[in-house]
Coordinates of C-alpha atoms in Angstrom, one line a residue:
Chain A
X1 CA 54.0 -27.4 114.2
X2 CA 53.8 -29.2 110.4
X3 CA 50.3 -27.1 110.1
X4 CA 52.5 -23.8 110.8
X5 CA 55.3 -25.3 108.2
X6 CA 52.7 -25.7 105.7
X7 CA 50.8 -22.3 106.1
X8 CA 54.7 -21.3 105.5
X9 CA 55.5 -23.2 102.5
X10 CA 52.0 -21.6 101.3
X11 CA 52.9 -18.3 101.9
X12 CA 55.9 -18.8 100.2
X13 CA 54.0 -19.4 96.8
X14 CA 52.2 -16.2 97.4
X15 CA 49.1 -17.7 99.3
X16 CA 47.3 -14.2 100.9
X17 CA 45.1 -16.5 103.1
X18 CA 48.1 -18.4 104.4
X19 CA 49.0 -15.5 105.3
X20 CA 46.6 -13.8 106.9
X21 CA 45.6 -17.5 108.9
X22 CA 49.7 -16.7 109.9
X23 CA 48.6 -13.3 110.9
X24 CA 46.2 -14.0 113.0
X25 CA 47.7 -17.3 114.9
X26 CA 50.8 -14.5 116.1
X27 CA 49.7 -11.4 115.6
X28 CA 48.8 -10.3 119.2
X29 CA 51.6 -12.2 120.4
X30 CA 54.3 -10.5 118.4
X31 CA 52.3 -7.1 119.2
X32 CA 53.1 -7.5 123.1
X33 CA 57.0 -8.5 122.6
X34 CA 57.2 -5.6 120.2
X35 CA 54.6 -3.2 122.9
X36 CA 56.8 -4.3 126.1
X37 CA 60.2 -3.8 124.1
X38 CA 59.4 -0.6 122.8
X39 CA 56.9 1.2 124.8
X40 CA 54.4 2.8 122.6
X41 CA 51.8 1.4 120.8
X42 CA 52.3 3.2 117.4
X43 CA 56.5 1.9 117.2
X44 CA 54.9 -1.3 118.6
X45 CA 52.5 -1.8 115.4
X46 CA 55.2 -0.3 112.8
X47 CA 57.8 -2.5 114.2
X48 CA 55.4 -5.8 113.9
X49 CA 54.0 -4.5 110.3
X50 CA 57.7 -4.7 109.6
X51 CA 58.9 -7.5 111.0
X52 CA 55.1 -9.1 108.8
X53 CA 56.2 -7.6 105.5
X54 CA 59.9 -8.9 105.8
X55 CA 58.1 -12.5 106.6
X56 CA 56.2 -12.1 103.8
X57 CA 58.8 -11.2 101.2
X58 CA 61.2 -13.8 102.4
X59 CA 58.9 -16.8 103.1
X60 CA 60.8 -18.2 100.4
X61 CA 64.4 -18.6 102.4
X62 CA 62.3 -20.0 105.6
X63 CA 64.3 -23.3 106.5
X64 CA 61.8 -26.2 107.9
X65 CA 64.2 -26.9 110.2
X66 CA 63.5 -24.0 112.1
X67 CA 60.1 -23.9 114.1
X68 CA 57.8 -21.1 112.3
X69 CA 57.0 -19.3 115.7
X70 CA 61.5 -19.1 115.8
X71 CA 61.9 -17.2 112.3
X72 CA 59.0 -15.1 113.1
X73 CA 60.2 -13.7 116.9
X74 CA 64.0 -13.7 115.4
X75 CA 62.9 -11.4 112.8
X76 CA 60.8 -9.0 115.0
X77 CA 63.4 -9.1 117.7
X78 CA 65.9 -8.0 114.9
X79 CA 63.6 -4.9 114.2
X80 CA 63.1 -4.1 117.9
X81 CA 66.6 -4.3 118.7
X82 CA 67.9 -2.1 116.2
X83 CA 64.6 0.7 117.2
X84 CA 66.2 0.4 120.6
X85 CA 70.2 1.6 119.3
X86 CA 68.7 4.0 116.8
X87 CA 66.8 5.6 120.1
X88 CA 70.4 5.5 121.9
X89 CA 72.0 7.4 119.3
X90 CA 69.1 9.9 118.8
X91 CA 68.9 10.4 122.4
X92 CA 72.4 10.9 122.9
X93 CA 71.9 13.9 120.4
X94 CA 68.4 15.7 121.7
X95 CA 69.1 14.2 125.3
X96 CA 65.8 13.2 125.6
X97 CA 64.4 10.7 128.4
X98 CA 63.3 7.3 126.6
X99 CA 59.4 6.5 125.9
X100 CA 59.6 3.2 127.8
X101 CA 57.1 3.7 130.4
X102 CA 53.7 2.9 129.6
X103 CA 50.5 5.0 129.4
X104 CA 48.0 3.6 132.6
X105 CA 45.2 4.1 130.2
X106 CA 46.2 1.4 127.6
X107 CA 46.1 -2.0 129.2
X108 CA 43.7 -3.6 131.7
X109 CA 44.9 -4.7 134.9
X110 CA 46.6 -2.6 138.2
X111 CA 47.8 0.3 136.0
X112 CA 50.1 1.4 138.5
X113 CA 51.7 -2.0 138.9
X114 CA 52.5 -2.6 135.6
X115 CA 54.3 1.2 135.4
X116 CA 56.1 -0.6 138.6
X117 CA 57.1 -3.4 136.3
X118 CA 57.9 -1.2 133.2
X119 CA 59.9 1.1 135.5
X120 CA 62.0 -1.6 136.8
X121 CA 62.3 -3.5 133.4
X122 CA 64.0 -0.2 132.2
X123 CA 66.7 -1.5 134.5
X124 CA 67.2 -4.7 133.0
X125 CA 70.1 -4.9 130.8
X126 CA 68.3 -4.8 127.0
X127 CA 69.7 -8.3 126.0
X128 CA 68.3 -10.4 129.3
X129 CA 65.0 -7.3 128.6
X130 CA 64.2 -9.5 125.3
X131 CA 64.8 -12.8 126.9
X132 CA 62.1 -11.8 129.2
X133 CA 59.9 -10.9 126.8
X134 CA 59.9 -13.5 124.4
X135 CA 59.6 -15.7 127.3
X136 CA 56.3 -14.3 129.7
X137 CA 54.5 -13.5 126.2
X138 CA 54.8 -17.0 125.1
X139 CA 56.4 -19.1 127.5
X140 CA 59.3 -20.3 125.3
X141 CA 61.6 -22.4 126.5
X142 CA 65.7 -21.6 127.0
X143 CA 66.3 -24.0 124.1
X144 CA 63.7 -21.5 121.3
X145 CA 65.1 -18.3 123.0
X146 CA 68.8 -19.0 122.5
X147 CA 67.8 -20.3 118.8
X148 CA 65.9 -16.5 118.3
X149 CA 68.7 -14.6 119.7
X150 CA 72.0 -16.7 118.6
X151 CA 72.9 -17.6 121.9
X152 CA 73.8 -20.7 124.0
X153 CA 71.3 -22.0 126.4
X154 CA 73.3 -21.5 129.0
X155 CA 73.6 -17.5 128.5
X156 CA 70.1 -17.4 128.1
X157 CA 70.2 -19.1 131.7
X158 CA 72.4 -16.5 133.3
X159 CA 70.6 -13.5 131.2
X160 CA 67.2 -14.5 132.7
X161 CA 68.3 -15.0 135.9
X162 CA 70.1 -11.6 136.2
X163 CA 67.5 -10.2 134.7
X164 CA 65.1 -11.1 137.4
X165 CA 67.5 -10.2 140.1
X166 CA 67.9 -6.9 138.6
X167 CA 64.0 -7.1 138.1
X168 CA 63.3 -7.9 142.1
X169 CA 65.2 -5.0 143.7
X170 CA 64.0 -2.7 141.9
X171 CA 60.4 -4.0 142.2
X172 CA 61.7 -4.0 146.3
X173 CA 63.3 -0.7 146.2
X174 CA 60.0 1.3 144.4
X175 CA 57.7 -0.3 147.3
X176 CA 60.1 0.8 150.2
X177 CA 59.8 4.7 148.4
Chain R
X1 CA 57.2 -23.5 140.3
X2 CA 55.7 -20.2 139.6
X3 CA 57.0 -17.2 141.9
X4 CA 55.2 -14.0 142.5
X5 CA 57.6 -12.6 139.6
X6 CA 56.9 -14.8 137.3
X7 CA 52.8 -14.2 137.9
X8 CA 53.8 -10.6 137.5
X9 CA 55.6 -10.9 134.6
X10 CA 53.0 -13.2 132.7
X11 CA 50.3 -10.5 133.8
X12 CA 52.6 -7.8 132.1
X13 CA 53.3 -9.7 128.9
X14 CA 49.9 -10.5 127.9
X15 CA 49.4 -10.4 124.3
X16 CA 47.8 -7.2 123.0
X17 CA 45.0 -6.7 120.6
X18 CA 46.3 -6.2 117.1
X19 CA 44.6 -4.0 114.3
X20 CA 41.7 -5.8 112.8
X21 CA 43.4 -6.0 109.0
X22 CA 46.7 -6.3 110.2
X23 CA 47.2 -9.1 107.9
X24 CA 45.5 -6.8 104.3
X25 CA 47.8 -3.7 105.7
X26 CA 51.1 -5.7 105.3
X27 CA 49.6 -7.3 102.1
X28 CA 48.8 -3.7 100.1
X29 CA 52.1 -2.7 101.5
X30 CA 54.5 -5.6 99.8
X31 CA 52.0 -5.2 96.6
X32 CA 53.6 -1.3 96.6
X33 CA 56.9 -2.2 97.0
X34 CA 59.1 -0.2 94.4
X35 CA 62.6 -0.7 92.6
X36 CA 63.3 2.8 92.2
X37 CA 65.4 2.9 95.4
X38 CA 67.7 -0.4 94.1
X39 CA 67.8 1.3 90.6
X40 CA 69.2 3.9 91.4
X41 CA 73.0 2.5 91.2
X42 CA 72.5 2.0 87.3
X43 CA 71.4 5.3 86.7
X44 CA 75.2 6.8 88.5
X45 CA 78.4 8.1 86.3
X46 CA 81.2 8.1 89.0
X47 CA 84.4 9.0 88.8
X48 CA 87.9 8.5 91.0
X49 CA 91.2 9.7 91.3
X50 CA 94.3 7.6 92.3
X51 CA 93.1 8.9 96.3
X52 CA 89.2 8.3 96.4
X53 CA 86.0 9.0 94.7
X54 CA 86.0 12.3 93.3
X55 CA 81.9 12.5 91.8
X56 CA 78.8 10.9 91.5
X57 CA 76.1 12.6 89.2
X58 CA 73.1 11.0 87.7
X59 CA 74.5 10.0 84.3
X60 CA 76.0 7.5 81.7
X61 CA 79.3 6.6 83.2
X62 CA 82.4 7.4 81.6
X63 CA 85.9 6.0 81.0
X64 CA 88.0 5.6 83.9
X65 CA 91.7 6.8 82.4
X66 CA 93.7 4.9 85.8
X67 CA 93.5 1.0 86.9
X68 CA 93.2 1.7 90.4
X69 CA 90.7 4.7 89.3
X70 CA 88.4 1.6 87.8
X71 CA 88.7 -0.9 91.2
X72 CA 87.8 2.2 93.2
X73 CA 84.6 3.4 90.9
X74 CA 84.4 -0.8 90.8
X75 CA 84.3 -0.8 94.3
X76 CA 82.1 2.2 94.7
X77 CA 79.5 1.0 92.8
X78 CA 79.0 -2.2 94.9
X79 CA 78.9 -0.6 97.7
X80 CA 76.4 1.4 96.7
X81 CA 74.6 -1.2 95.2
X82 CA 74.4 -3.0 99.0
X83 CA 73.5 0.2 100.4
X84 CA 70.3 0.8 97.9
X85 CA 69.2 -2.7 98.9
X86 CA 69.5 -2.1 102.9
X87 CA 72.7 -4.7 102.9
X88 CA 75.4 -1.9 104.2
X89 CA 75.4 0.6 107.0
X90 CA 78.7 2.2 106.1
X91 CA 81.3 3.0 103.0
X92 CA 84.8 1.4 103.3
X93 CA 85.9 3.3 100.2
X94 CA 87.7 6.3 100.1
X95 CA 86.7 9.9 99.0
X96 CA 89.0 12.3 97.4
X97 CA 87.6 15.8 98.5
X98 CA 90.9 18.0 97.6
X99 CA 89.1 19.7 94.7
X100 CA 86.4 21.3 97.1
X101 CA 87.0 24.7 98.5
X102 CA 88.3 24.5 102.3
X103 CA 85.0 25.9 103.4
X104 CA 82.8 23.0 101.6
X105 CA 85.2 20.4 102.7
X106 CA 84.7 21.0 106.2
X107 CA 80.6 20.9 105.8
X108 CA 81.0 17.5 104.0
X109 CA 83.1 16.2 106.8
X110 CA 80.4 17.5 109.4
X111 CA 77.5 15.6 107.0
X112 CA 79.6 13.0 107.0
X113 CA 79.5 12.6 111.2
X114 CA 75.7 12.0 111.3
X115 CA 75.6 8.7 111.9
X116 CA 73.6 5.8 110.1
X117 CA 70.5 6.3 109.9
X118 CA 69.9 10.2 111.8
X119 CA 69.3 13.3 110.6
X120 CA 70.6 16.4 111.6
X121 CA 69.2 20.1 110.5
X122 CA 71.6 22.4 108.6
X123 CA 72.1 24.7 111.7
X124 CA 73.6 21.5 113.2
X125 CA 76.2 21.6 110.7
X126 CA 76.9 25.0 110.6
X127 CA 77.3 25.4 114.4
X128 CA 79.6 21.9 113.9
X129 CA 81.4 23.8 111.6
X130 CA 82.3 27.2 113.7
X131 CA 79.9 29.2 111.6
X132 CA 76.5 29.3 113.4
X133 CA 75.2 31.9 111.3
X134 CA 76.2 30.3 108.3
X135 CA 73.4 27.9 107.6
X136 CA 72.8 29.4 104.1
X137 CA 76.3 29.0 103.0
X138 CA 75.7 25.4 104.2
X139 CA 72.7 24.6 102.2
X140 CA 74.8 25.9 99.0
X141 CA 77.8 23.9 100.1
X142 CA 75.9 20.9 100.6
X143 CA 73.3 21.1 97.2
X144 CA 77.0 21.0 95.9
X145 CA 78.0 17.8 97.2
X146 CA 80.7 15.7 95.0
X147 CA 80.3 12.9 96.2
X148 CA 76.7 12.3 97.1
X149 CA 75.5 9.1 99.2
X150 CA 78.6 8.5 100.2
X151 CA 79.3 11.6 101.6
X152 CA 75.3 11.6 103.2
X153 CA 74.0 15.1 102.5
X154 CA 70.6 13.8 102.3
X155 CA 70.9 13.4 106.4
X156 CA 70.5 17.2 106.5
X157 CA 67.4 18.4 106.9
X158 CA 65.7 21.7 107.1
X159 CA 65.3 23.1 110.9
X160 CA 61.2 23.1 110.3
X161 CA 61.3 19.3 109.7
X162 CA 61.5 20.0 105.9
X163 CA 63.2 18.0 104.2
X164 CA 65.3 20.6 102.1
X165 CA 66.4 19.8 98.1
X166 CA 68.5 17.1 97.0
X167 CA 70.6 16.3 93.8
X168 CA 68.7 13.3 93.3
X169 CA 64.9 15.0 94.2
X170 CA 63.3 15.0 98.0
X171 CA 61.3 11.9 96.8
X172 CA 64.7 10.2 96.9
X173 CA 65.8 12.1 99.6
X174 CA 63.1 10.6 101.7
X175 CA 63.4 7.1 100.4
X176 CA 67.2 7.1 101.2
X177 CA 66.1 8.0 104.7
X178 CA 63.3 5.6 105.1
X179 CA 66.0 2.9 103.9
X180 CA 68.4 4.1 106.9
X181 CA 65.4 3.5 108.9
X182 CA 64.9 -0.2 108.1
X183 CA 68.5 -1.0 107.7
X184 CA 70.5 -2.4 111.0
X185 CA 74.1 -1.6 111.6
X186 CA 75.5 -4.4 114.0
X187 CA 74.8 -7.9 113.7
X188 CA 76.3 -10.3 114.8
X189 CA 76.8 -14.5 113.3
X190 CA 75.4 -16.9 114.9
X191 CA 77.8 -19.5 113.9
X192 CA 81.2 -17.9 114.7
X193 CA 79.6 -15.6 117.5
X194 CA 81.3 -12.3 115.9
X195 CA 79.4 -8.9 115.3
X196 CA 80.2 -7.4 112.4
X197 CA 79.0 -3.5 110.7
X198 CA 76.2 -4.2 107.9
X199 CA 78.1 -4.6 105.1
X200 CA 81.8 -6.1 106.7
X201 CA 82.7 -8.7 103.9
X202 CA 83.0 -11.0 106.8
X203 CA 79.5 -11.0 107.5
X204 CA 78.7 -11.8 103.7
X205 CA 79.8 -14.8 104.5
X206 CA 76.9 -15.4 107.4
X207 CA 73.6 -17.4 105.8
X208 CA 71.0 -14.4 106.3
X209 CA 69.3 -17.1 108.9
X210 CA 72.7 -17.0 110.8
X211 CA 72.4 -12.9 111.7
X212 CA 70.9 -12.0 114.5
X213 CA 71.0 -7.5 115.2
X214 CA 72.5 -6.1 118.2
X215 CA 72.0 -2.4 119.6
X216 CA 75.1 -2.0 120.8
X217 CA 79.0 -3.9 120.7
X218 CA 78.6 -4.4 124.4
X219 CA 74.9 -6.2 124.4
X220 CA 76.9 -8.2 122.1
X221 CA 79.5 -9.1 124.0
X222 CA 77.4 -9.5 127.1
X223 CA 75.8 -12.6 125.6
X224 CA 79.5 -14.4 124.3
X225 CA 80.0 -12.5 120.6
X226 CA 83.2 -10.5 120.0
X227 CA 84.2 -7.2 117.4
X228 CA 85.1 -8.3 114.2
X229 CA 88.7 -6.7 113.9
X230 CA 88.2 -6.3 109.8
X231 CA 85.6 -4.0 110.4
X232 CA 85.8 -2.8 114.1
X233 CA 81.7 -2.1 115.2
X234 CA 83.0 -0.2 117.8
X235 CA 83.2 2.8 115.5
X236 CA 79.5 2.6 114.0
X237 CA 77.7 4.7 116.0

């Protein structure tokens, strides 16, 4: 944890291989929030370049206080959440299904499970859909999630418990059809 | 204890493979970062009547004759100046459109429907409008814009994708967009738990490390923040 603080306070003095040592400790883990949260690939990879560049430029105003791997998923959550209204709003005008569901071709693994999965996750309401996220990709604890998302631990709770409710009937209901 | 869910879920969130020079990418990206987009406030001559903002041109500004013409063009210019640095979704002040012909004044108001960050193509406004056929007259209506930035002509876009002219060049045209694109409209503080429009003066308040974004008022409230009543989110769309 002080190691990730220093890389930090190195990358806020302009430090390129801090950086890129940064890059590479969460790059695959940010890629697979950003990948489940916002279904393609290509919105996946702009919205973690984004979420990189904004680290970058701001390394300066990171508080120590705040655990490295926090300020990084708070910023790339605040870029996938605002992709997901800005698809509401555009959707509401061409009335166009959302690109959540993910291509069998692209990951290892039962391909037609994890369209199961993806199907059903469409269901979960898009605040508890985070909370999910954040937490199977890294196994954060309630205490990290409700610091990334401004929330009390127990909302995170409740969130992640309805969403897995909401989760297992759906994942019931697609077997039974 | 793991459940079969949980084993599911971990399988589905494994972390993916990111693109070898991820890290150089983001690097040559901040080195390219411009200031012509925040600059552009400085290079603005706007004027105001007692109502609203009446012009913006590029151009040395001029003497505002009234007091309350000088807190409006005041007022005008730091919004605008939040806006060109991606720190407001929305303008609170007013526009005075009574000089422009009936006709004009109704494109503007359709222009000024799209909502942050969206583009719509000139047909869209002229069908908005009641004049489908129109979308010429709209063009010239819009390329005549008073009140530019405010009033966001540079949301309408040419029904091939162009992106169609602009008072202030389609290099601009395109940045303003790509700013949209990168700017949030709700978020929400983490220390009073109420979500404000980018750019309330209630959430200047908020440390930057204190916002967190929402996509909608009701995500919000689903996880314990309320509507700020200054700025009322509900109406950002």
């Amino acid at each position: 944890m002080d190691r990730e603080r220093g890389l930090m306070r190195r990358v806020a003095k302009g430090d390129q291989a801090a950086f890129t040592e940064l890059v590479e400790g969460y790059g695959s883990k940010l890629l697979a929030v950003a990948r489940r949260l916002l279904g393609t690939r290509a919105d996946a990879e702009d919205a973690v370049q984004r979420a990189l560049l904004q680290c970058y430029q701001s390394a300066a105003s990171y508080e120590p206080r705040w655990a490295v791997s926090t300020w990084l998923y708070r910023i790339l959550t605040n870029i996938c959440v605002d992709e997901l209204r800005r698809r509401t709003v555009r959707h509401a005008y061409v009335s166009a299904p959302p690109a959540e569901a993910p291509s069998p071709f692209d990951a290892p693994g039962d391909a037609g499970r994890r369209i199961d999965v993806a199907r059903a996750l469409a269901r979960v309401p898009r605040e508890a859909r985070v909370l999910l996220a954040l937490h199977y990709v890294n196994g954060l604890g309630n205490a990290e999630l409700a610091r990334i998302r401004g929330i009390s631990i127990n909302t995170v709770k409740s969130q992640l418990a309805r969403g897995k409710t909401i989760l297992r009937a759906a994942l019931a209901e697609g077997d039974h059809t | 204890m793991k459940t079969d869910l949980d084993r599911l879920l971990v399988d589905y969130f494994q972390p993916g493979v990111p693109t070898a020079d991820l890290a150089r990418r983001v690097l040559k990206e901040a080195a390219k970062a411009g200031r012509e987009v925040e600059d552009l406030v400085e290079r603005l001559a706007i004027a105001a009547t007692p109502r609203g903002i009446s012009l913006i041109r590029p151009g040395r500004q001029a003497r505002v004759e009234t007091a309350a013409g000088r807190h409006l063009v005041d007022r005008a210019r730091e919004e605008l100046h939040e806006y060109l640095l991606g720190q407001r979704a929305f303008f609170s002040v007013p526009v005075d459109l009574s000089a422009a012909p009936d006709f004009q004044a109704k494109v503007l108001r359709a222009a000024g429907a799209i909502p942050f960050g969206q583009a719509r193509p000139y047909a869209w406004v002229a069908k908005r409008i009641g004049h489908p056929r129109a979308v010429r007259a709209v063009g010239t209506a819009l390329g005549k814009n008073p009140v530019p930035l405010i009033v966001p002509c540079h949301r309408v876009l040419k029904s091939d994708g162009g992106v169609g002219g602009y008072i202030f060049g389609t290099s601009m045209k395109q940045r303003l967009l790509g700013l949209e694109r990168v700017t949030p409209v709700l978020e929400g503080c983490t220390s009073t738990h109420i979500i404000c429009r980018v750019g309330c003066p209630q959430l200047r308040r908020a440390k930057p490390a204190n916002r967190v974004v929402f996509a909608s008022v009701e995500d919000a409230r689903s996880v314990g923040y309320r509507p700020c009543r200054v700025c009322r989110p509900s109406q950002a769309a």
